[in-house]
Amino acid sequence: MKAKIQEKFQTLFGEAGDLYASAGRINLIGEHTDYNGGYVFPGAIDCGIMAEIKVNGTQKVRAYSIDFDEFVEFGLQEEDAPGQQWARYIFGVCRETVKRGGKVEGFDTVFAGDVPLGAGLSSSAALESTFAFALNDIFGNGIDKFDLAKIGQSTEHNYCGVKCGIMDQFASIFGKAGSLIRLNCKTLEYKYFPFKPEGYRLVLVDSCVKHELASSAYNKRRASCENAAAAIRKNHPEVEFLSDAKRVWLDEVRTEIPEEDFLRAEYVIGEVQRVLDVCDALERGDYETVGEMMYQTHFGMSKLYEVSCEELDFLNKLARKMDVTGSRVMGGGFGGCTINLVKDELYDTFIEEAVKQFTEKFGHAPKIYPVVISDGARKL
Ligand code: ADP
Ligand code: MG
């Protein structure tokens, strides 16, 4: 990838620039916890975006995407937004940097990536974080890392029409090799935990399906959580978000709220605890417990929160049957990937069986993405 970028940069712009990179991400555990003020537990992975960048002395950005084989030129004012989606991410990062008082002038760039697009690994955050980090470095803006993540998030909100949380950009900016990051979505406090699963591998199995229920179901889940939190708050005023509630406090209001809301809340409160349990387990190097918690999350997402689907349940069940250490749906649900923690010696047979049995059942092959927890945004 690097050689390709450098060759193209040389051809288009002559003189060489500086190289920057950032990463996609996984979330080991902590799903549907963000809007409930709970924890997420992401890490950057070994696929991402790489860009060569050089200031060009004008007020224009000239950008070439290797993967889309497309060249775009745009100015830096609000009215200069380019039409191409991929270029809007770069434009948005420039604008959001300026809005935070940073300096951005014209530059030339060639970039490429290897995060699968739209697979739930956040290729868009990798792209935003690469440029947010790079522009901050090149123009000496001194913007702190949290704000670099927010530049990416605001880019999604204001220039790409995606109302996302902060997790993806946070992981991509803060990611470190061999570490996952527990982020408290209420206070934005974070802490690194070691993730060095010797003898195990992390692999995503992409069902390649997306069921359309997702956005209406999402709104309904949020409403259930808010309803449960409101009921608990009457007894325990300190409960701002559902994740502040203890399990026994939920039991107190069981008869006051619809059964459905109770089950949704049961999942969320359990999930917040599971993140903490996984962090404890990682500090002991106990990957078997980590895996068991992943299965519990899958059960909760499937049976209590009801955001799984047939394809994901099939992959999860197969993993369990084959003695895979941990497996669960990753992301919001209704499609996408399962994330699996698999012993080295089981890896090849698991992948073989997953591909074979899934294809037989659903008529198309799943995609397989092995991942290693790696560094996030950086200069190369
Ligand atoms: P994801 O879940 O992977 O973040 P999104 O739809 O949010 O999916 O982002 C994908 C978009 O990000 C692509 O349509 C493209 O505009 C941009 N993008 C991601 N990776 C690349 C790349 N390697 N080259 C150019 N654009 C990219
Ligand atoms: Mg995205």
mmCIF file of C-alpha atoms and ligand atoms in Angstrom:
data_model
loop_
_atom_site.group_PDB
_atom_site.id
_atom_site.type_symbol
_atom_site.label_atom_id
_atom_site.label_comp_id
_atom_site.label_asym_id
_atom_site.label_seq_id
_atom_site.Cartn_x
_atom_site.Cartn_y
_atom_site.Cartn_z
ATOM 1 C CA MET A 1 0.000 0.000 0.000
ATOM 2 C CA LYS A 2 2.799 2.393 0.970
ATOM 3 C CA ALA A 3 4.750 1.885 -2.239
ATOM 4 C CA LYS A 4 1.630 2.375 -4.345
ATOM 5 C CA ILE A 5 0.794 5.610 -2.554
ATOM 6 C CA GLN A 6 4.323 6.968 -2.905
ATOM 7 C CA GLU A 7 4.512 6.074 -6.566
ATOM 8 C CA LYS A 8 1.197 7.760 -7.334
ATOM 9 C CA PHE A 9 2.094 10.828 -5.271
ATOM 10 C CA GLN A 10 5.357 11.154 -7.188
ATOM 11 C CA THR A 11 3.543 10.883 -10.515
ATOM 12 C CA LEU A 12 0.824 13.400 -9.628
ATOM 13 C CA PHE A 13 2.692 15.919 -7.528
ATOM 14 C CA GLY A 14 6.431 15.381 -7.918
ATOM 15 C CA GLU A 15 8.124 15.988 -4.605
ATOM 16 C CA ALA A 16 7.341 13.561 -1.752
ATOM 17 C CA GLY A 17 5.199 14.430 1.301
ATOM 18 C CA ASP A 18 4.820 12.973 4.781
ATOM 19 C CA LEU A 19 3.033 9.716 5.512
ATOM 20 C CA TYR A 20 0.261 9.353 8.076
ATOM 21 C CA ALA A 21 -2.021 6.474 8.981
ATOM 22 C CA SER A 22 -4.912 5.547 11.162
ATOM 23 C CA ALA A 23 -6.969 2.451 11.830
ATOM 24 C CA GLY A 24 -10.372 0.840 11.768
ATOM 25 C CA ARG A 25 -11.673 -0.567 15.030
ATOM 26 C CA ILE A 26 -13.421 -3.418 16.762
ATOM 27 C CA ASN A 27 -15.464 -3.274 19.934
ATOM 28 C CA LEU A 28 -14.757 -6.299 22.108
ATOM 29 C CA ILE A 29 -17.781 -5.852 24.341
ATOM 30 C CA GLY A 30 -20.198 -3.083 25.410
ATOM 31 C CA GLU A 31 -22.960 -2.828 22.824
ATOM 32 C CA HIS A 32 -25.955 -0.459 23.000
ATOM 33 C CA THR A 33 -24.358 0.930 26.137
ATOM 34 C CA ASP A 34 -23.195 4.247 24.648
ATOM 35 C CA TYR A 35 -26.556 6.030 24.611
ATOM 36 C CA ASN A 36 -27.264 4.583 28.055
ATOM 37 C CA GLY A 37 -24.228 6.303 29.527
ATOM 38 C CA GLY A 38 -22.336 3.028 29.933
ATOM 39 C CA TYR A 39 -19.003 1.656 28.771
ATOM 40 C CA VAL A 40 -17.715 0.621 25.384
ATOM 41 C CA PHE A 41 -14.475 -1.280 24.952
ATOM 42 C CA PRO A 42 -12.938 -0.702 21.516
ATOM 43 C CA GLY A 43 -9.470 -1.059 20.059
ATOM 44 C CA ALA A 44 -7.771 -0.030 16.816
ATOM 45 C CA ILE A 45 -6.966 -2.816 14.347
ATOM 46 C CA ASP A 46 -4.279 -3.652 11.838
ATOM 47 C CA CYS A 47 -6.166 -2.338 8.852
ATOM 48 C CA GLY A 48 -6.708 1.312 8.159
ATOM 49 C CA ILE A 49 -6.004 4.252 5.908
ATOM 50 C CA MET A 50 -2.621 5.561 4.842
ATOM 51 C CA ALA A 51 -2.093 8.982 3.288
ATOM 52 C CA GLU A 52 0.820 10.922 1.881
ATOM 53 C CA ILE A 53 0.323 14.640 2.356
ATOM 54 C CA LYS A 54 2.216 17.769 1.372
ATOM 55 C CA VAL A 55 1.324 21.428 1.757
ATOM 56 C CA ASN A 56 1.015 22.955 -1.742
ATOM 57 C CA GLY A 57 1.133 26.695 -1.035
ATOM 58 C CA THR A 58 -2.394 27.347 -2.368
ATOM 59 C CA GLN A 59 -5.848 27.422 -0.756
ATOM 60 C CA LYS A 60 -6.896 24.253 -2.565
ATOM 61 C CA VAL A 61 -6.816 20.594 -1.620
ATOM 62 C CA ARG A 62 -5.915 18.183 -4.390
ATOM 63 C CA ALA A 63 -6.759 14.636 -3.358
ATOM 64 C CA TYR A 64 -6.462 11.323 -5.109
ATOM 65 C CA SER A 65 -8.145 8.179 -3.815
ATOM 66 C CA ILE A 66 -6.315 5.056 -4.985
ATOM 67 C CA ASP A 67 -9.203 2.758 -4.099
ATOM 68 C CA PHE A 68 -11.785 4.809 -5.998
ATOM 69 C CA ASP A 69 -9.257 5.816 -8.687
ATOM 70 C CA GLU A 70 -10.585 9.347 -8.510
ATOM 71 C CA PHE A 71 -9.009 12.803 -8.321
ATOM 72 C CA VAL A 72 -10.850 15.674 -6.623
ATOM 73 C CA GLU A 73 -9.913 19.300 -6.093
ATOM 74 C CA PHE A 74 -11.741 21.520 -3.610
ATOM 75 C CA GLY A 75 -11.363 24.815 -1.755
ATOM 76 C CA LEU A 76 -11.416 25.239 1.994
ATOM 77 C CA GLN A 77 -14.466 27.476 2.422
ATOM 78 C CA GLU A 78 -17.833 26.181 3.586
ATOM 79 C CA GLU A 79 -19.315 26.541 0.086
ATOM 80 C CA ASP A 80 -16.531 24.454 -1.498
ATOM 81 C CA ALA A 81 -17.848 21.054 -0.377
ATOM 82 C CA PRO A 82 -17.033 18.390 -2.981
ATOM 83 C CA GLY A 83 -19.675 16.014 -4.323
ATOM 84 C CA GLN A 84 -17.755 12.757 -3.884
ATOM 85 C CA GLN A 85 -18.545 11.051 -0.609
ATOM 86 C CA TRP A 86 -14.948 10.076 0.148
ATOM 87 C CA ALA A 87 -13.768 13.645 -0.448
ATOM 88 C CA ARG A 88 -16.442 15.025 1.880
ATOM 89 C CA TYR A 89 -14.759 13.196 4.766
ATOM 90 C CA ILE A 90 -11.509 15.043 4.059
ATOM 91 C CA PHE A 91 -13.272 18.350 3.424
ATOM 92 C CA GLY A 92 -15.269 17.914 6.657
ATOM 93 C CA VAL A 93 -12.107 17.322 8.655
ATOM 94 C CA CYS A 94 -10.581 20.500 7.214
ATOM 95 C CA ARG A 95 -13.683 22.528 8.077
ATOM 96 C CA GLU A 96 -14.057 21.101 11.568
ATOM 97 C CA THR A 97 -10.386 21.816 12.241
ATOM 98 C CA VAL A 98 -10.865 25.432 11.171
ATOM 99 C CA LYS A 99 -14.013 25.710 13.323
ATOM 100 C CA ARG A 100 -11.875 24.767 16.324
ATOM 101 C CA GLY A 101 -9.432 27.552 15.600
ATOM 102 C CA GLY A 102 -6.926 25.408 13.727
ATOM 103 C CA LYS A 103 -5.078 26.502 10.627
ATOM 104 C CA VAL A 104 -5.566 24.548 7.409
ATOM 105 C CA GLU A 105 -4.155 25.557 4.025
ATOM 106 C CA GLY A 106 -4.060 23.820 0.679
ATOM 107 C CA PHE A 107 -2.374 20.423 0.434
ATOM 108 C CA ASP A 108 -1.865 17.556 -1.974
ATOM 109 C CA THR A 109 -2.683 14.027 -0.917
ATOM 110 C CA VAL A 110 -2.815 10.460 -2.189
ATOM 111 C CA PHE A 111 -4.378 7.856 0.065
ATOM 112 C CA ALA A 112 -5.523 4.247 0.195
ATOM 113 C CA GLY A 113 -6.994 1.854 2.724
ATOM 114 C CA ASP A 114 -7.703 -1.750 3.566
ATOM 115 C CA VAL A 115 -10.635 -1.493 5.983
ATOM 116 C CA PRO A 116 -13.592 -3.183 4.296
ATOM 117 C CA LEU A 117 -16.168 -0.462 3.603
ATOM 118 C CA GLY A 118 -19.438 -0.622 5.496
ATOM 119 C CA ALA A 119 -18.584 -3.880 7.268
ATOM 120 C CA GLY A 120 -18.793 -2.409 10.763
ATOM 121 C CA LEU A 121 -15.057 -1.771 11.177
ATOM 122 C CA SER A 122 -15.424 1.964 10.675
ATOM 123 C CA SER A 123 -13.434 2.700 7.560
ATOM 124 C CA SER A 124 -14.882 6.220 7.709
ATOM 125 C CA ALA A 125 -13.392 6.861 11.162
ATOM 126 C CA ALA A 126 -10.031 5.594 9.887
ATOM 127 C CA LEU A 127 -10.216 8.114 7.058
ATOM 128 C CA GLU A 128 -11.265 11.042 9.276
ATOM 129 C CA SER A 129 -8.716 10.242 11.952
ATOM 130 C CA THR A 130 -5.858 9.989 9.479
ATOM 131 C CA PHE A 131 -6.550 13.496 8.199
ATOM 132 C CA ALA A 132 -7.513 15.015 11.559
ATOM 133 C CA PHE A 133 -4.246 13.770 13.039
ATOM 134 C CA ALA A 134 -2.164 14.712 9.998
ATOM 135 C CA LEU A 135 -3.498 18.275 9.593
ATOM 136 C CA ASN A 136 -2.988 18.907 13.295
ATOM 137 C CA ASP A 137 0.613 17.762 12.972
ATOM 138 C CA ILE A 138 1.415 19.485 9.687
ATOM 139 C CA PHE A 139 -0.061 22.873 10.641
ATOM 140 C CA GLY A 140 1.101 22.672 14.265
ATOM 141 C CA ASN A 141 -2.373 23.352 15.625
ATOM 142 C CA GLY A 142 -1.863 21.674 19.001
ATOM 143 C CA ILE A 143 -5.428 20.341 19.141
ATOM 144 C CA ASP A 144 -5.706 17.646 21.806
ATOM 145 C CA LYS A 145 -6.531 14.060 20.979
ATOM 146 C CA PHE A 146 -10.072 14.183 22.263
ATOM 147 C CA ASP A 147 -10.839 17.110 20.001
ATOM 148 C CA LEU A 148 -9.240 15.293 17.077
ATOM 149 C CA ALA A 149 -11.740 12.489 17.669
ATOM 150 C CA LYS A 150 -14.527 15.049 17.865
ATOM 151 C CA ILE A 151 -13.401 16.564 14.558
ATOM 152 C CA GLY A 152 -14.053 13.154 12.996
ATOM 153 C CA GLN A 153 -17.396 12.774 14.739
ATOM 154 C CA SER A 154 -18.547 16.265 13.706
ATOM 155 C CA THR A 155 -17.444 15.529 10.154
ATOM 156 C CA GLU A 156 -19.863 12.586 10.112
ATOM 157 C CA HIS A 157 -22.627 14.726 11.629
ATOM 158 C CA ASN A 158 -22.193 17.874 9.573
ATOM 159 C CA TYR A 159 -20.801 16.731 6.223
ATOM 160 C CA CYS A 160 -21.813 13.071 5.823
ATOM 161 C CA GLY A 161 -25.261 12.867 7.415
ATOM 162 C CA VAL A 162 -24.344 10.205 9.982
ATOM 163 C CA LYS A 163 -25.332 10.968 13.575
ATOM 164 C CA CYS A 164 -22.743 8.704 15.171
ATOM 165 C CA GLY A 165 -21.359 8.545 18.711
ATOM 166 C CA ILE A 166 -17.712 9.157 19.564
ATOM 167 C CA MET A 167 -16.493 5.549 19.923
ATOM 168 C CA ASP A 168 -15.171 4.917 16.404
ATOM 169 C CA GLN A 169 -13.138 8.092 16.110
ATOM 170 C CA PHE A 170 -12.012 7.769 19.708
ATOM 171 C CA ALA A 171 -10.664 4.255 19.088
ATOM 172 C CA SER A 172 -9.042 5.279 15.847
ATOM 173 C CA ILE A 173 -7.256 8.260 17.422
ATOM 174 C CA PHE A 174 -6.380 6.742 20.819
ATOM 175 C CA GLY A 175 -5.757 3.134 19.710
ATOM 176 C CA LYS A 176 -2.553 1.414 20.855
ATOM 177 C CA ALA A 177 -1.082 -1.940 19.877
ATOM 178 C CA GLY A 178 -1.848 -4.606 22.477
ATOM 179 C CA SER A 179 -4.426 -2.462 24.303
ATOM 180 C CA LEU A 180 -8.161 -2.027 24.357
ATOM 181 C CA ILE A 181 -9.670 1.171 25.696
ATOM 182 C CA ARG A 182 -12.584 1.252 28.089
ATOM 183 C CA LEU A 183 -14.484 4.457 27.464
ATOM 184 C CA ASN A 184 -17.139 5.723 29.843
ATOM 185 C CA CYS A 185 -19.681 7.255 27.484
ATOM 186 C CA LYS A 186 -21.147 9.471 30.201
ATOM 187 C CA THR A 187 -17.986 11.059 31.581
ATOM 188 C CA LEU A 188 -15.664 10.320 28.621
ATOM 189 C CA GLU A 189 -13.091 8.985 31.080
ATOM 190 C CA TYR A 190 -11.038 6.216 29.554
ATOM 191 C CA LYS A 191 -8.555 3.594 30.581
ATOM 192 C CA TYR A 192 -6.291 1.228 28.644
ATOM 193 C CA PHE A 193 -6.370 -2.502 29.378
ATOM 194 C CA PRO A 194 -3.921 -5.084 28.037
ATOM 195 C CA PHE A 195 -5.177 -7.226 25.199
ATOM 196 C CA LYS A 196 -2.476 -9.683 24.191
ATOM 197 C CA PRO A 197 -4.303 -12.938 23.617
ATOM 198 C CA GLU A 198 -1.373 -15.300 23.166
ATOM 199 C CA GLY A 199 -2.634 -18.595 21.801
ATOM 200 C CA TYR A 200 -5.865 -17.002 20.579
ATOM 201 C CA ARG A 201 -6.862 -15.013 17.533
ATOM 202 C CA LEU A 202 -9.558 -12.459 16.952
ATOM 203 C CA VAL A 203 -11.556 -12.925 13.790
ATOM 204 C CA LEU A 204 -14.673 -11.316 12.391
ATOM 205 C CA VAL A 205 -17.136 -13.320 10.385
ATOM 206 C CA ASP A 206 -19.185 -10.989 8.206
ATOM 207 C CA SER A 207 -22.665 -12.288 7.461
ATOM 208 C CA CYS A 208 -22.846 -9.749 4.604
ATOM 209 C CA VAL A 209 -26.487 -9.097 5.437
ATOM 210 C CA LYS A 210 -28.155 -5.907 6.620
ATOM 211 C CA HIS A 211 -31.770 -6.135 7.695
ATOM 212 C CA GLU A 212 -33.697 -2.960 7.204
ATOM 213 C CA LEU A 213 -35.299 -2.914 10.650
ATOM 214 C CA ALA A 214 -32.239 -1.316 12.142
ATOM 215 C CA SER A 215 -33.150 2.371 12.498
ATOM 216 C CA SER A 216 -36.781 2.015 13.672
ATOM 217 C CA ALA A 217 -35.749 -0.753 16.079
ATOM 218 C CA TYR A 218 -32.947 1.443 17.370
ATOM 219 C CA ASN A 219 -35.351 4.249 18.244
ATOM 220 C CA LYS A 220 -37.677 1.800 19.984
ATOM 221 C CA ARG A 221 -34.811 0.357 22.032
ATOM 222 C CA ARG A 222 -33.753 3.816 23.113
ATOM 223 C CA ALA A 223 -37.300 4.656 24.159
ATOM 224 C CA SER A 224 -37.526 1.445 26.224
ATOM 225 C CA CYS A 225 -34.260 2.248 27.970
ATOM 226 C CA GLU A 226 -35.368 5.782 28.759
ATOM 227 C CA ASN A 227 -38.671 4.520 30.051
ATOM 228 C CA ALA A 228 -37.011 1.996 32.359
ATOM 229 C CA ALA A 229 -34.514 4.597 33.570
ATOM 230 C CA ALA A 230 -37.350 7.045 34.328
ATOM 231 C CA ALA A 231 -39.185 4.435 36.405
ATOM 232 C CA ILE A 232 -36.046 3.587 38.390
ATOM 233 C CA ARG A 233 -35.242 7.282 38.859
ATOM 234 C CA LYS A 234 -38.432 7.744 40.901
ATOM 235 C CA ASN A 235 -36.903 5.536 43.601
ATOM 236 C CA HIS A 236 -33.266 6.440 42.968
ATOM 237 C CA PRO A 237 -32.885 10.047 41.812
ATOM 238 C CA GLU A 238 -29.170 9.570 41.171
ATOM 239 C CA VAL A 239 -29.982 7.483 38.093
ATOM 240 C CA GLU A 240 -29.272 9.807 35.198
ATOM 241 C CA PHE A 241 -28.812 7.081 32.605
ATOM 242 C CA LEU A 242 -29.943 3.470 32.681
ATOM 243 C CA SER A 243 -26.345 2.351 33.151
ATOM 244 C CA ASP A 244 -26.320 4.066 36.576
ATOM 245 C CA ALA A 245 -28.939 1.598 37.835
ATOM 246 C CA LYS A 246 -28.241 -1.504 39.877
ATOM 247 C CA ARG A 247 -29.904 -4.707 38.799
ATOM 248 C CA VAL A 248 -32.003 -4.878 41.997
ATOM 249 C CA TRP A 249 -33.319 -1.378 41.302
ATOM 250 C CA LEU A 250 -34.668 -2.651 38.006
ATOM 251 C CA ASP A 251 -36.403 -5.530 39.794
ATOM 252 C CA GLU A 252 -38.170 -2.998 42.037
ATOM 253 C CA VAL A 253 -40.014 -1.532 39.048
ATOM 254 C CA ARG A 254 -40.649 -4.755 37.179
ATOM 255 C CA THR A 255 -44.434 -4.570 37.494
ATOM 256 C CA GLU A 256 -44.549 -0.852 36.683
ATOM 257 C CA ILE A 257 -43.041 -1.032 33.214
ATOM 258 C CA PRO A 258 -43.895 -3.123 30.152
ATOM 259 C CA GLU A 259 -42.189 -6.525 30.106
ATOM 260 C CA GLU A 260 -40.421 -5.522 26.908
ATOM 261 C CA ASP A 261 -38.824 -2.488 28.541
ATOM 262 C CA PHE A 262 -37.780 -4.655 31.464
ATOM 263 C CA LEU A 263 -35.976 -7.103 29.182
ATOM 264 C CA ARG A 264 -34.218 -4.303 27.293
ATOM 265 C CA ALA A 265 -33.053 -2.773 30.558
ATOM 266 C CA GLU A 266 -31.972 -6.151 31.889
ATOM 267 C CA TYR A 267 -29.679 -6.494 28.893
ATOM 268 C CA VAL A 268 -28.168 -3.006 29.255
ATOM 269 C CA ILE A 269 -27.495 -3.260 32.983
ATOM 270 C CA GLY A 270 -25.968 -6.718 32.450
ATOM 271 C CA GLU A 271 -23.842 -5.446 29.591
ATOM 272 C CA VAL A 272 -22.344 -2.606 31.620
ATOM 273 C CA GLN A 273 -21.328 -5.152 34.267
ATOM 274 C CA ARG A 274 -19.908 -7.499 31.633
ATOM 275 C CA VAL A 275 -17.554 -4.791 30.354
ATOM 276 C CA LEU A 276 -16.200 -4.391 33.888
ATOM 277 C CA ASP A 277 -15.894 -8.172 34.278
ATOM 278 C CA VAL A 278 -14.005 -8.439 31.000
ATOM 279 C CA CYS A 279 -11.581 -5.703 32.102
ATOM 280 C CA ASP A 280 -10.908 -7.597 35.340
ATOM 281 C CA ALA A 281 -10.400 -10.806 33.400
ATOM 282 C CA LEU A 282 -7.950 -9.142 31.019
ATOM 283 C CA GLU A 283 -5.864 -7.871 33.897
ATOM 284 C CA ARG A 284 -5.572 -11.511 35.024
ATOM 285 C CA GLY A 285 -4.923 -12.681 31.445
ATOM 286 C CA ASP A 286 -8.046 -14.832 31.717
ATOM 287 C CA TYR A 287 -9.253 -15.053 28.123
ATOM 288 C CA GLU A 288 -11.671 -17.908 28.850
ATOM 289 C CA THR A 289 -13.778 -15.583 31.001
ATOM 290 C CA VAL A 290 -13.556 -12.904 28.317
ATOM 291 C CA GLY A 291 -14.947 -15.415 25.846
ATOM 292 C CA GLU A 292 -17.761 -16.485 28.146
ATOM 293 C CA MET A 293 -18.816 -12.855 28.578
ATOM 294 C CA MET A 294 -18.914 -12.471 24.797
ATOM 295 C CA TYR A 295 -21.370 -15.380 24.608
ATOM 296 C CA GLN A 296 -23.465 -13.805 27.345
ATOM 297 C CA THR A 297 -23.576 -10.566 25.387
ATOM 298 C CA HIS A 298 -24.723 -12.426 22.323
ATOM 299 C CA PHE A 299 -27.457 -14.142 24.312
ATOM 300 C CA GLY A 300 -28.573 -10.774 25.684
ATOM 301 C CA MET A 301 -28.567 -9.064 22.308
ATOM 302 C CA SER A 302 -30.475 -11.946 20.775
ATOM 303 C CA LYS A 303 -33.028 -12.824 23.478
ATOM 304 C CA LEU A 304 -33.399 -9.733 25.673
ATOM 305 C CA TYR A 305 -32.532 -6.791 23.475
ATOM 306 C CA GLU A 306 -33.679 -8.612 20.323
ATOM 307 C CA VAL A 307 -31.309 -7.034 17.840
ATOM 308 C CA SER A 308 -29.770 -10.193 16.410
ATOM 309 C CA CYS A 309 -30.962 -12.057 13.321
ATOM 310 C CA GLU A 310 -31.011 -15.589 11.970
ATOM 311 C CA GLU A 311 -27.636 -15.320 10.230
ATOM 312 C CA LEU A 312 -25.835 -13.987 13.311
ATOM 313 C CA ASP A 313 -27.480 -16.483 15.656
ATOM 314 C CA PHE A 314 -26.417 -19.242 13.280
ATOM 315 C CA LEU A 315 -22.775 -18.108 13.367
ATOM 316 C CA ASN A 316 -22.862 -17.742 17.135
ATOM 317 C CA LYS A 317 -24.359 -21.178 17.643
ATOM 318 C CA LEU A 318 -21.814 -22.761 15.348
ATOM 319 C CA ALA A 319 -18.993 -21.096 17.278
ATOM 320 C CA ARG A 320 -20.384 -22.458 20.548
ATOM 321 C CA LYS A 321 -20.762 -25.931 19.076
ATOM 322 C CA MET A 322 -17.149 -25.881 17.893
ATOM 323 C CA ASP A 323 -15.838 -24.766 21.299
ATOM 324 C CA VAL A 324 -14.727 -21.353 20.091
ATOM 325 C CA THR A 325 -13.736 -19.387 23.208
ATOM 326 C CA GLY A 326 -15.949 -16.356 22.617
ATOM 327 C CA SER A 327 -18.387 -15.156 19.975
ATOM 328 C CA ARG A 328 -20.976 -12.428 19.682
ATOM 329 C CA VAL A 329 -22.618 -10.080 17.265
ATOM 330 C CA MET A 330 -20.583 -6.868 16.984
ATOM 331 C CA GLY A 331 -22.218 -3.497 16.347
ATOM 332 C CA GLY A 332 -25.850 -2.458 16.547
ATOM 333 C CA GLY A 333 -27.222 -5.760 15.236
ATOM 334 C CA PHE A 334 -29.619 -6.892 12.470
ATOM 335 C CA GLY A 335 -26.650 -7.944 10.372
ATOM 336 C CA GLY A 336 -22.950 -7.310 10.039
ATOM 337 C CA CYS A 337 -20.263 -9.346 11.758
ATOM 338 C CA THR A 338 -19.735 -11.650 14.659
ATOM 339 C CA ILE A 339 -16.494 -11.129 16.565
ATOM 340 C CA ASN A 340 -14.819 -14.346 17.645
ATOM 341 C CA LEU A 341 -12.005 -15.198 20.026
ATOM 342 C CA VAL A 342 -10.582 -18.479 18.745
ATOM 343 C CA LYS A 343 -7.771 -20.708 19.978
ATOM 344 C CA ASP A 344 -4.897 -20.965 17.468
ATOM 345 C CA GLU A 345 -5.325 -24.695 16.997
ATOM 346 C CA LEU A 346 -9.033 -24.348 16.259
ATOM 347 C CA TYR A 347 -8.745 -21.386 13.932
ATOM 348 C CA ASP A 348 -8.479 -23.087 10.530
ATOM 349 C CA THR A 349 -11.236 -25.615 11.156
ATOM 350 C CA PHE A 350 -13.539 -22.955 12.583
ATOM 351 C CA ILE A 351 -13.137 -20.706 9.549
ATOM 352 C CA GLU A 352 -13.552 -23.627 7.163
ATOM 353 C CA GLU A 353 -16.726 -24.840 8.872
ATOM 354 C CA ALA A 354 -18.182 -21.353 9.276
ATOM 355 C CA VAL A 355 -17.749 -20.626 5.575
ATOM 356 C CA LYS A 356 -19.049 -24.039 4.511
ATOM 357 C CA GLN A 357 -22.063 -24.255 6.783
ATOM 358 C CA PHE A 358 -23.084 -20.616 6.428
ATOM 359 C CA THR A 359 -22.898 -20.834 2.629
ATOM 360 C CA GLU A 360 -24.955 -24.038 2.590
ATOM 361 C CA LYS A 361 -27.623 -22.467 4.755
ATOM 362 C CA PHE A 362 -27.838 -18.933 3.383
ATOM 363 C CA GLY A 363 -26.650 -19.274 -0.199
ATOM 364 C CA HIS A 364 -23.751 -16.834 0.044
ATOM 365 C CA ALA A 365 -20.348 -17.010 1.699
ATOM 366 C CA PRO A 366 -19.523 -14.916 4.767
ATOM 367 C CA LYS A 367 -16.387 -12.784 4.646
ATOM 368 C CA ILE A 368 -13.561 -13.403 7.074
ATOM 369 C CA TYR A 369 -11.459 -10.619 8.612
ATOM 370 C CA PRO A 370 -8.706 -11.653 11.019
ATOM 371 C CA VAL A 371 -7.693 -8.655 13.149
ATOM 372 C CA VAL A 372 -4.878 -7.746 15.535
ATOM 373 C CA ILE A 373 -5.196 -4.881 18.034
ATOM 374 C CA SER A 374 -2.811 -2.230 16.734
ATOM 375 C CA ASP A 375 -1.860 1.437 16.787
ATOM 376 C CA GLY A 376 -4.329 4.146 15.818
ATOM 377 C CA ALA A 377 -3.528 7.548 14.292
ATOM 378 C CA ARG A 378 0.182 8.198 13.783
ATOM 379 C CA LYS A 379 2.875 9.652 11.579
ATOM 380 C CA LEU A 380 4.903 6.987 9.798
HETATM 381 P P1 ADP B 1 -17.884 2.081 7.680
HETATM 382 O O1 ADP B 1 -18.799 1.272 8.543
HETATM 383 O O2 ADP B 1 -16.830 1.232 7.059
HETATM 384 O O3 ADP B 1 -17.364 3.275 8.379
HETATM 385 P P2 ADP B 1 -19.224 4.092 6.163
HETATM 386 O O4 ADP B 1 -20.337 4.015 5.162
HETATM 387 O O5 ADP B 1 -19.430 4.871 7.387
HETATM 388 O O6 ADP B 1 -18.797 2.591 6.471
HETATM 389 O O7 ADP B 1 -17.928 4.699 5.464
HETATM 390 C C1 ADP B 1 -17.532 4.248 4.207
HETATM 391 C C2 ADP B 1 -17.138 5.450 3.359
HETATM 392 O O8 ADP B 1 -15.878 5.966 3.836
HETATM 393 C C3 ADP B 1 -16.901 5.089 1.918
HETATM 394 O O9 ADP B 1 -18.088 5.153 1.175
HETATM 395 C C4 ADP B 1 -15.919 6.171 1.499
HETATM 396 O O10 ADP B 1 -16.575 7.384 1.220
HETATM 397 C C5 ADP B 1 -15.063 6.360 2.753
HETATM 398 N N1 ADP B 1 -13.884 5.467 2.704
HETATM 399 C C6 ADP B 1 -13.579 4.459 3.543
HETATM 400 N N2 ADP B 1 -12.444 3.824 3.182
HETATM 401 C C7 ADP B 1 -12.013 4.446 2.070
HETATM 402 C C8 ADP B 1 -10.907 4.265 1.181
HETATM 403 N N3 ADP B 1 -10.023 3.276 1.361
HETATM 404 N N4 ADP B 1 -10.786 5.107 0.150
HETATM 405 C C9 ADP B 1 -11.684 6.101 -0.061
HETATM 406 N N5 ADP B 1 -12.741 6.320 0.712
HETATM 407 C C10 ADP B 1 -12.929 5.509 1.765
HETATM 408 MG MG MG B 2 -18.595 4.759 9.239
#
